[in-house]
Amino acid sequence: MKKGYALQAPDGVRKAVAGFLKTCLDKDVFDAVLVCVRSGSACSYVLVQEPSFLDTADCLPPVMPVQGGKAVMSFTRHGKGMRIGALLRPCEIRAAVELSKLQQTVPENISFISMDCEGVIPLSDWLSDPEAAGAADGSGVRELCSICEQFSFCEDDPVGKADLHIATMGVAKDRALLVPVSARGDEILQKLDLTPGEETTGWVEEVEKLRKKRREAREESFAELRKRVCGLDALSEVFGRCLECHACRTACPICYCRVCFAGSEPAGDAAVDYVRRAERLGGSCCLPEQLLFHLGRMSHMSLSCVSCGMCEDVCPVDIPVGSIFSMVGQATQGLFDYVPGRSAEADLPLKKFVLDELEDVED
Amino acid sequence: MEKRIGVYVCECGPNISEALDIDRVVEAVSGMDGVVVADRYKLLCAGAGQQHLVDQIKEHDLTHLVVAACSPKEHESTFMSVCEKAGINPYMFQMANIREQVAWVTPDKEQATERAIRHVRAAVGRVIRHTPLATREIECNPDVLVIGGGIAGLSSAALLAGPERKVYLVEKEPALGGAVKGYEKLFPGMRSGSELVQRYQAQVEANDNITVLTGTTVKSILGFLGNFEIAVENGQGEGQEFMVGAVVAALGMKEDTESLGEYGYGEIDDVYTALEVEAMNLEGRLALKNGDAPKSVGIIHCVGREHSEYCSSVCCMAGMKIGRYLKDKLGDVKVTGFYRDLCVPGCDAEQFYRETRDAGMEFVRVGRVEVHDSGNGIVLKCGTAEGAVKEEKVDMVVLLPSVQAAEDVGALAEMLSLPLGPHGFMIEEHEKLAPVNTSMEGVYLAGGVTGPGTAEQTLSQSEAAAGRILAGLVPGRKLETEARVSEIRADLCAGCRTCLTVCCYGAIDYDPMKGICVVNEVLCRGCGNCASACPSGAASHRHFTSNQIYREMAEILK
């Protein structure tokens, strides 16, 4: 069983974590830390070098303003740069790992610090009342968060590449446990002269209990969803609300293409084609890409989908796009026994050639 | 510019005209966008037919041509030359295959006609979106690198080298000759292996255009047909670099040692492999460890057959040859071959087998053979087909192990980004159409690198490889590149390098300065893997654009 270092948090875990990160900067463990900084209802990822800036940091905001994987990409797309300690949720770390496999980040010098994630509340709730929405008691979180099983790292084979994990579940309210997950995590604690001597049994039990509950909820939720979206007619109806604003794609950490084919000039149909289609089929829908866009995006990114729920959060017309993608992703990833973000070494299924595979889907 | 398409349906004698209603096909495409003329003709591929097309293109001032006839495999190039002759770009042409894919697959004339209409409409829908493509010419180096100084490498080098073509013959061992040099005789003619090698070697050594680099290994091969940069290194660590236009990989084979232990090899005295007996024979001491001549020898076939999972095809014959050595040199010796399946392919081999039997070698069909040391000679326990176990006492055991690719074959394949077959040998581009080519243009295979083979097979391959190079890489002639290749749009590429991992031809490079991938048009064969793998739509195939395929599909599925 792993052991952890007990971080005292008399003023709450957020303040304690901010203090810990400040120490990391003071003791030159990192050149900068990536954290969320909050100002009113505005909450964004900031790469902080000046330790005093951490006084305004909200290390565990109840909302996901931007997917942290995307934030990491913006800092490291063009080289490894400085030593960064990035405080992210588990799904954000998994996204960063996927992006590194897609050559969109160079995560070599990044130390990932994860935390037990209670889930985040929908952006719309947050914007209507940022103060009231702050209660991190697990209620009112997004649908996808409420069925997320990968909210922590306490397994022998941790999903994702966190180096250090902040355990809060099953831990007394006035403290948190710093659990080193990788060799680099051990090093960080050593540099800070912190010895992880605290038992983690209570945390592990709590996480496993919740995970089991979540797994059942997930299966139930997907069974329900499947009924609503199976078949072309059902899909057309669900995605029929789509405005083609493509916000889901913009918010998605995995959609890394600089220019997307969907909505680009070559994808567009000539006026004459609309007319022809109408002639042929009796009618021609004027947002012809609606469903095609989602199916196309799904075929491109479902293998790497980390179920972070950003897409669903930003959808202005409340399409359960995140749940659908997560459900499809679970199936496609299962085909290749692939867990996105689990390790930087596992090859992306598309990039790995296997002579005999998928035999059951052949003719 | 106005697009003017001409559609011509070939009757192909009775082949197409009797199988479907050509007039209805002609009528169905006549009104399509851009079609200015649609007509039928007796036999378009004949001289008169081709001339008819040239005249039609000129008469109607056509910009695009569609021919509905046979398979493009058969006459695409014919009609593309027609286009060139008539002054339009040959890629403004599309062929609809209404013979193999329509006329010949159904006796139902109505169905055939309906389907032909879809095919021809699809061709029209596609051709209107074609763009003119051009080939480029590149300078070529005619020189050749031959890797491996065995008979394959020696014969290739001797055939290739001339006043206008230098050959670099690289051999990792200190001397040329390879495995065959160690064979006193070669089956089935029992001619001398060493003499054969000497003959080729003399040709190589007498040729001033061949640079022999022994004790040398190839470190890297970069580039493409006509322009390979080669780096080699000798045993002292001294490097050398040179350019060549083509490469012959003539690496040999080796015995599979994996299963020898199961037959007492290494533990029991006087258990040898076939190659060891070859060496003993060459040294003139076919004897037991204690110096005595063996009185009885058991030759065990198919050693490691289960491990290798293939018949190595040459070992049965090699075993017979060893039997002949023993009989010829020792006279009074009992030689028995213990085989499961005897592989004796071809008339010469059959003759050789008979001669060997006449010489006194016996053959016993067995199941599994176990080798035991009785303290007083070796005992072979042979399972028979009936399930009984028969014991046989011998003085010496010769194992015929299966044949594997030489150690450095894997490294070479990796260097060239070429795939290895399931058994570790290099694979030819096509077993019938391109048996000594690899999927990388300009790299050819000969000998053991392709799989177990006899000296004759090896020499046929090495001469074929040389022939390919002599015909394709003519000194002074430039190479024309393929026009139908992929391209990557720099403004769309996100540098994810997914295309790089799916490219079978090593035709894509990552440019770290620009952070994007780039297609090498010389290496690209236009397979389209990158275009289908690229999520951004940055990689596309010039002659299979999404739009072209979409329009083609739309007509087919209408």
Short mmCIF file of N, CA and C in Angstrom, two decimals, chain B residues 46-142:
data_model
loop_
_atom_site.label_atom_id
_atom_site.label_comp_id
_atom_site.label_asym_id
_atom_site.label_seq_id
_atom_site.Cartn_x
_atom_site.Cartn_y
_atom_site.Cartn_z
N ALA B 46 -8.47 -1.00 -80.28
CA ALA B 46 -7.79 -1.28 -81.56
C ALA B 46 -7.25 0.03 -82.14
N GLY B 47 -6.35 -0.10 -83.10
CA GLY B 47 -5.73 1.08 -83.71
C GLY B 47 -6.77 2.06 -84.21
N ALA B 48 -7.78 1.54 -84.91
CA ALA B 48 -8.80 2.40 -85.48
C ALA B 48 -9.60 3.08 -84.38
N GLY B 49 -9.87 2.31 -83.30
CA GLY B 49 -10.62 2.86 -82.16
C GLY B 49 -9.86 4.00 -81.51
N GLN B 50 -8.58 3.81 -81.33
CA GLN B 50 -7.78 4.86 -80.71
C GLN B 50 -7.77 6.12 -81.58
N GLN B 51 -7.63 5.89 -82.89
CA GLN B 51 -7.62 7.03 -83.81
C GLN B 51 -8.98 7.74 -83.76
N HIS B 52 -10.05 6.95 -83.66
CA HIS B 52 -11.39 7.51 -83.57
C HIS B 52 -11.49 8.45 -82.37
N LEU B 53 -10.94 7.99 -81.22
CA LEU B 53 -10.98 8.82 -80.01
C LEU B 53 -10.20 10.11 -80.21
N VAL B 54 -9.00 9.99 -80.81
CA VAL B 54 -8.19 11.20 -81.05
C VAL B 54 -8.99 12.19 -81.91
N ASP B 55 -9.61 11.66 -82.97
CA ASP B 55 -10.39 12.53 -83.86
C ASP B 55 -11.56 13.17 -83.14
N GLN B 56 -12.24 12.37 -82.30
CA GLN B 56 -13.39 12.88 -81.56
C GLN B 56 -12.99 14.00 -80.59
N ILE B 57 -11.87 13.76 -79.88
CA ILE B 57 -11.41 14.77 -78.92
C ILE B 57 -11.19 16.09 -79.64
N LYS B 58 -10.56 16.01 -80.83
CA LYS B 58 -10.27 17.23 -81.58
C LYS B 58 -11.55 17.84 -82.14
N GLU B 59 -12.40 16.98 -82.69
CA GLU B 59 -13.61 17.47 -83.34
C GLU B 59 -14.53 18.19 -82.35
N HIS B 60 -14.70 17.59 -81.16
CA HIS B 60 -15.62 18.18 -80.18
C HIS B 60 -14.92 19.09 -79.18
N ASP B 61 -13.63 19.27 -79.39
CA ASP B 61 -12.86 20.13 -78.49
C ASP B 61 -13.00 19.67 -77.04
N LEU B 62 -12.85 18.34 -76.82
CA LEU B 62 -13.08 17.78 -75.50
C LEU B 62 -11.97 18.18 -74.52
N THR B 63 -12.35 18.33 -73.25
CA THR B 63 -11.36 18.57 -72.20
C THR B 63 -11.21 17.35 -71.29
N HIS B 64 -12.24 16.49 -71.26
CA HIS B 64 -12.21 15.30 -70.41
C HIS B 64 -12.69 14.11 -71.23
N LEU B 65 -12.17 12.93 -70.90
CA LEU B 65 -12.57 11.73 -71.64
C LEU B 65 -12.98 10.62 -70.67
N VAL B 66 -14.11 9.98 -70.98
CA VAL B 66 -14.52 8.79 -70.24
C VAL B 66 -14.64 7.64 -71.22
N VAL B 67 -13.99 6.54 -70.92
CA VAL B 67 -14.16 5.34 -71.74
C VAL B 67 -14.77 4.25 -70.86
N ALA B 68 -15.89 3.71 -71.29
CA ALA B 68 -16.51 2.60 -70.58
C ALA B 68 -16.17 1.34 -71.35
N ALA B 69 -15.35 0.51 -70.76
CA ALA B 69 -14.88 -0.68 -71.49
C ALA B 69 -14.44 -1.74 -70.49
N CYS B 70 -13.20 -2.18 -70.66
CA CYS B 70 -12.70 -3.27 -69.82
C CYS B 70 -12.08 -2.73 -68.53
N SER B 71 -11.28 -3.58 -67.88
CA SER B 71 -10.62 -3.17 -66.64
C SER B 71 -9.53 -2.15 -66.93
N PRO B 72 -9.36 -1.15 -66.06
CA PRO B 72 -8.27 -0.20 -66.25
C PRO B 72 -6.91 -0.89 -66.25
N LYS B 73 -6.82 -2.03 -65.58
CA LYS B 73 -5.57 -2.81 -65.60
C LYS B 73 -5.20 -3.13 -67.04
N GLU B 74 -6.22 -3.32 -67.87
CA GLU B 74 -5.95 -3.74 -69.23
C GLU B 74 -5.62 -2.54 -70.14
N HIS B 75 -6.46 -1.52 -70.11
CA HIS B 75 -6.26 -0.49 -71.13
C HIS B 75 -6.25 0.95 -70.64
N GLU B 76 -6.13 1.16 -69.33
CA GLU B 76 -6.07 2.54 -68.87
C GLU B 76 -4.92 3.29 -69.53
N SER B 77 -3.75 2.64 -69.55
CA SER B 77 -2.60 3.35 -70.11
C SER B 77 -2.78 3.60 -71.60
N THR B 78 -3.46 2.66 -72.28
CA THR B 78 -3.73 2.88 -73.72
C THR B 78 -4.49 4.18 -73.94
N PHE B 79 -5.57 4.35 -73.16
CA PHE B 79 -6.41 5.52 -73.40
C PHE B 79 -5.78 6.80 -72.84
N MET B 80 -4.92 6.63 -71.85
CA MET B 80 -4.21 7.82 -71.37
C MET B 80 -3.26 8.32 -72.46
N SER B 81 -2.65 7.38 -73.20
CA SER B 81 -1.78 7.84 -74.30
C SER B 81 -2.61 8.47 -75.40
N VAL B 82 -3.83 7.97 -75.59
CA VAL B 82 -4.72 8.59 -76.58
C VAL B 82 -4.94 10.06 -76.22
N CYS B 83 -5.20 10.30 -74.94
CA CYS B 83 -5.40 11.69 -74.47
C CYS B 83 -4.18 12.54 -74.80
N GLU B 84 -3.01 12.00 -74.48
CA GLU B 84 -1.78 12.75 -74.73
C GLU B 84 -1.62 13.07 -76.20
N LYS B 85 -1.93 12.06 -77.01
CA LYS B 85 -1.81 12.22 -78.45
C LYS B 85 -2.76 13.30 -78.96
N ALA B 86 -3.93 13.38 -78.33
CA ALA B 86 -4.92 14.35 -78.78
C ALA B 86 -4.72 15.71 -78.10
N GLY B 87 -3.69 15.80 -77.27
CA GLY B 87 -3.36 17.10 -76.69
C GLY B 87 -4.06 17.43 -75.39
N ILE B 88 -4.68 16.45 -74.70
CA ILE B 88 -5.21 16.77 -73.37
C ILE B 88 -4.43 15.98 -72.32
N ASN B 89 -4.42 16.52 -71.13
CA ASN B 89 -3.67 15.89 -70.05
C ASN B 89 -4.19 14.47 -69.79
N PRO B 90 -3.30 13.49 -69.74
CA PRO B 90 -3.76 12.09 -69.62
C PRO B 90 -4.53 11.80 -68.33
N TYR B 91 -4.43 12.68 -67.34
CA TYR B 91 -5.16 12.44 -66.10
C TYR B 91 -6.57 13.04 -66.13
N MET B 92 -6.94 13.62 -67.27
CA MET B 92 -8.31 14.13 -67.41
C MET B 92 -9.18 13.02 -67.99
N PHE B 93 -8.80 11.81 -67.66
CA PHE B 93 -9.43 10.63 -68.22
C PHE B 93 -9.94 9.72 -67.10
N GLN B 94 -11.07 9.08 -67.33
CA GLN B 94 -11.53 8.09 -66.36
C GLN B 94 -12.12 6.90 -67.11
N MET B 95 -11.83 5.74 -66.58
CA MET B 95 -12.31 4.53 -67.22
C MET B 95 -13.40 3.91 -66.36
N ALA B 96 -14.47 3.45 -67.01
CA ALA B 96 -15.50 2.71 -66.28
C ALA B 96 -15.40 1.26 -66.71
N ASN B 97 -15.25 0.40 -65.74
CA ASN B 97 -15.05 -1.02 -66.06
C ASN B 97 -16.42 -1.71 -66.16
N ILE B 98 -16.95 -1.78 -67.40
CA ILE B 98 -18.27 -2.41 -67.54
C ILE B 98 -18.15 -3.80 -68.17
N ARG B 99 -16.93 -4.29 -68.27
CA ARG B 99 -16.77 -5.65 -68.77
C ARG B 99 -16.57 -6.61 -67.58
N GLU B 100 -15.41 -6.55 -66.93
CA GLU B 100 -15.16 -7.45 -65.80
C GLU B 100 -16.15 -7.22 -64.65
N GLN B 101 -16.51 -5.95 -64.43
CA GLN B 101 -17.36 -5.68 -63.26
C GLN B 101 -18.85 -5.68 -63.57
N VAL B 102 -19.20 -5.77 -64.86
CA VAL B 102 -20.62 -5.77 -65.19
C VAL B 102 -20.98 -6.92 -66.15
N ALA B 103 -20.48 -6.81 -67.38
CA ALA B 103 -20.91 -7.74 -68.42
C ALA B 103 -20.61 -9.21 -68.05
N TRP B 104 -19.48 -9.40 -67.41
CA TRP B 104 -19.06 -10.78 -67.14
C TRP B 104 -19.60 -11.34 -65.83
N VAL B 105 -20.29 -10.53 -65.06
CA VAL B 105 -20.71 -11.05 -63.76
C VAL B 105 -22.19 -11.40 -63.70
N THR B 106 -22.94 -11.08 -64.75
CA THR B 106 -24.36 -11.45 -64.70
C THR B 106 -24.90 -11.75 -66.10
N PRO B 107 -25.75 -12.76 -66.21
CA PRO B 107 -26.38 -13.03 -67.50
C PRO B 107 -27.65 -12.17 -67.68
N ASP B 108 -28.02 -11.45 -66.63
CA ASP B 108 -29.25 -10.66 -66.65
C ASP B 108 -28.99 -9.32 -67.34
N LYS B 109 -29.50 -9.18 -68.55
CA LYS B 109 -29.18 -8.00 -69.36
C LYS B 109 -29.72 -6.71 -68.72
N GLU B 110 -30.89 -6.82 -68.11
CA GLU B 110 -31.51 -5.65 -67.50
C GLU B 110 -30.65 -5.15 -66.33
N GLN B 111 -30.29 -6.08 -65.44
CA GLN B 111 -29.45 -5.72 -64.30
C GLN B 111 -28.12 -5.16 -64.76
N ALA B 112 -27.55 -5.81 -65.77
CA ALA B 112 -26.25 -5.37 -66.27
C ALA B 112 -26.35 -3.95 -66.79
N THR B 113 -27.41 -3.65 -67.51
CA THR B 113 -27.56 -2.31 -68.08
C THR B 113 -27.69 -1.27 -66.96
N GLU B 114 -28.53 -1.59 -65.98
CA GLU B 114 -28.71 -0.67 -64.85
C GLU B 114 -27.37 -0.39 -64.16
N ARG B 115 -26.64 -1.47 -63.96
CA ARG B 115 -25.39 -1.31 -63.24
C ARG B 115 -24.35 -0.56 -64.08
N ALA B 116 -24.33 -0.86 -65.37
CA ALA B 116 -23.39 -0.16 -66.25
C ALA B 116 -23.66 1.34 -66.23
N ILE B 117 -24.95 1.69 -66.20
CA ILE B 117 -25.31 3.11 -66.16
C ILE B 117 -24.68 3.77 -64.93
N ARG B 118 -24.82 3.11 -63.78
CA ARG B 118 -24.24 3.68 -62.56
C ARG B 118 -22.72 3.84 -62.69
N HIS B 119 -22.07 2.82 -63.21
CA HIS B 119 -20.61 2.89 -63.35
C HIS B 119 -20.19 4.05 -64.24
N VAL B 120 -20.89 4.19 -65.36
CA VAL B 120 -20.48 5.22 -66.31
C VAL B 120 -20.82 6.61 -65.77
N ARG B 121 -21.97 6.73 -65.13
CA ARG B 121 -22.32 8.03 -64.52
C ARG B 121 -21.31 8.39 -63.43
N ALA B 122 -20.88 7.37 -62.69
CA ALA B 122 -19.88 7.62 -61.63
C ALA B 122 -18.58 8.14 -62.25
N ALA B 123 -18.20 7.54 -63.38
CA ALA B 123 -16.97 7.97 -64.04
C ALA B 123 -17.10 9.42 -64.50
N VAL B 124 -18.29 9.79 -65.00
CA VAL B 124 -18.50 11.17 -65.45
C VAL B 124 -18.48 12.11 -64.24
N GLY B 125 -19.17 11.69 -63.15
CA GLY B 125 -19.21 12.52 -61.95
C GLY B 125 -17.81 12.77 -61.40
N ARG B 126 -16.95 11.80 -61.58
CA ARG B 126 -15.61 11.91 -61.07
C ARG B 126 -14.71 12.74 -61.99
N VAL B 127 -14.78 12.42 -63.31
CA VAL B 127 -13.79 12.99 -64.23
C VAL B 127 -13.90 14.50 -64.29
N ILE B 128 -15.13 15.01 -64.08
CA ILE B 128 -15.30 16.46 -64.18
C ILE B 128 -14.53 17.16 -63.07
N ARG B 129 -14.20 16.43 -62.02
CA ARG B 129 -13.43 17.00 -60.92
C ARG B 129 -11.94 16.64 -60.97
N HIS B 130 -11.53 16.02 -62.06
CA HIS B 130 -10.09 15.74 -62.22
C HIS B 130 -9.33 17.03 -62.49
N THR B 131 -8.09 17.04 -62.03
CA THR B 131 -7.22 18.16 -62.39
C THR B 131 -6.03 17.61 -63.16
N PRO B 132 -5.46 18.41 -64.02
CA PRO B 132 -4.30 17.91 -64.78
C PRO B 132 -3.15 17.63 -63.82
N LEU B 133 -2.51 16.50 -63.99
CA LEU B 133 -1.36 16.16 -63.15
C LEU B 133 -0.13 16.04 -64.04
N ALA B 134 1.01 16.26 -63.43
CA ALA B 134 2.24 16.18 -64.22
C ALA B 134 3.26 15.31 -63.50
N THR B 135 4.06 14.64 -64.26
CA THR B 135 5.16 13.88 -63.68
C THR B 135 6.40 14.77 -63.68
N ARG B 136 7.38 14.40 -62.86
CA ARG B 136 8.63 15.16 -62.85
C ARG B 136 9.75 14.21 -63.25
N GLU B 137 10.84 14.78 -63.70
CA GLU B 137 11.99 13.94 -64.01
C GLU B 137 13.10 14.22 -63.03
N ILE B 138 13.70 13.17 -62.51
CA ILE B 138 14.80 13.40 -61.57
C ILE B 138 16.07 12.70 -62.05
N GLU B 139 17.19 13.32 -61.72
CA GLU B 139 18.50 12.76 -62.06
C GLU B 139 18.72 11.49 -61.25
N CYS B 140 19.40 10.53 -61.82
CA CYS B 140 19.61 9.27 -61.13
C CYS B 140 21.07 8.87 -61.10
N ASN B 141 21.44 8.27 -60.03
CA ASN B 141 22.76 7.67 -59.93
C ASN B 141 22.60 6.20 -60.36
N PRO B 142 23.38 5.73 -61.33
CA PRO B 142 23.18 4.35 -61.80
C PRO B 142 23.90 3.30 -60.94
#
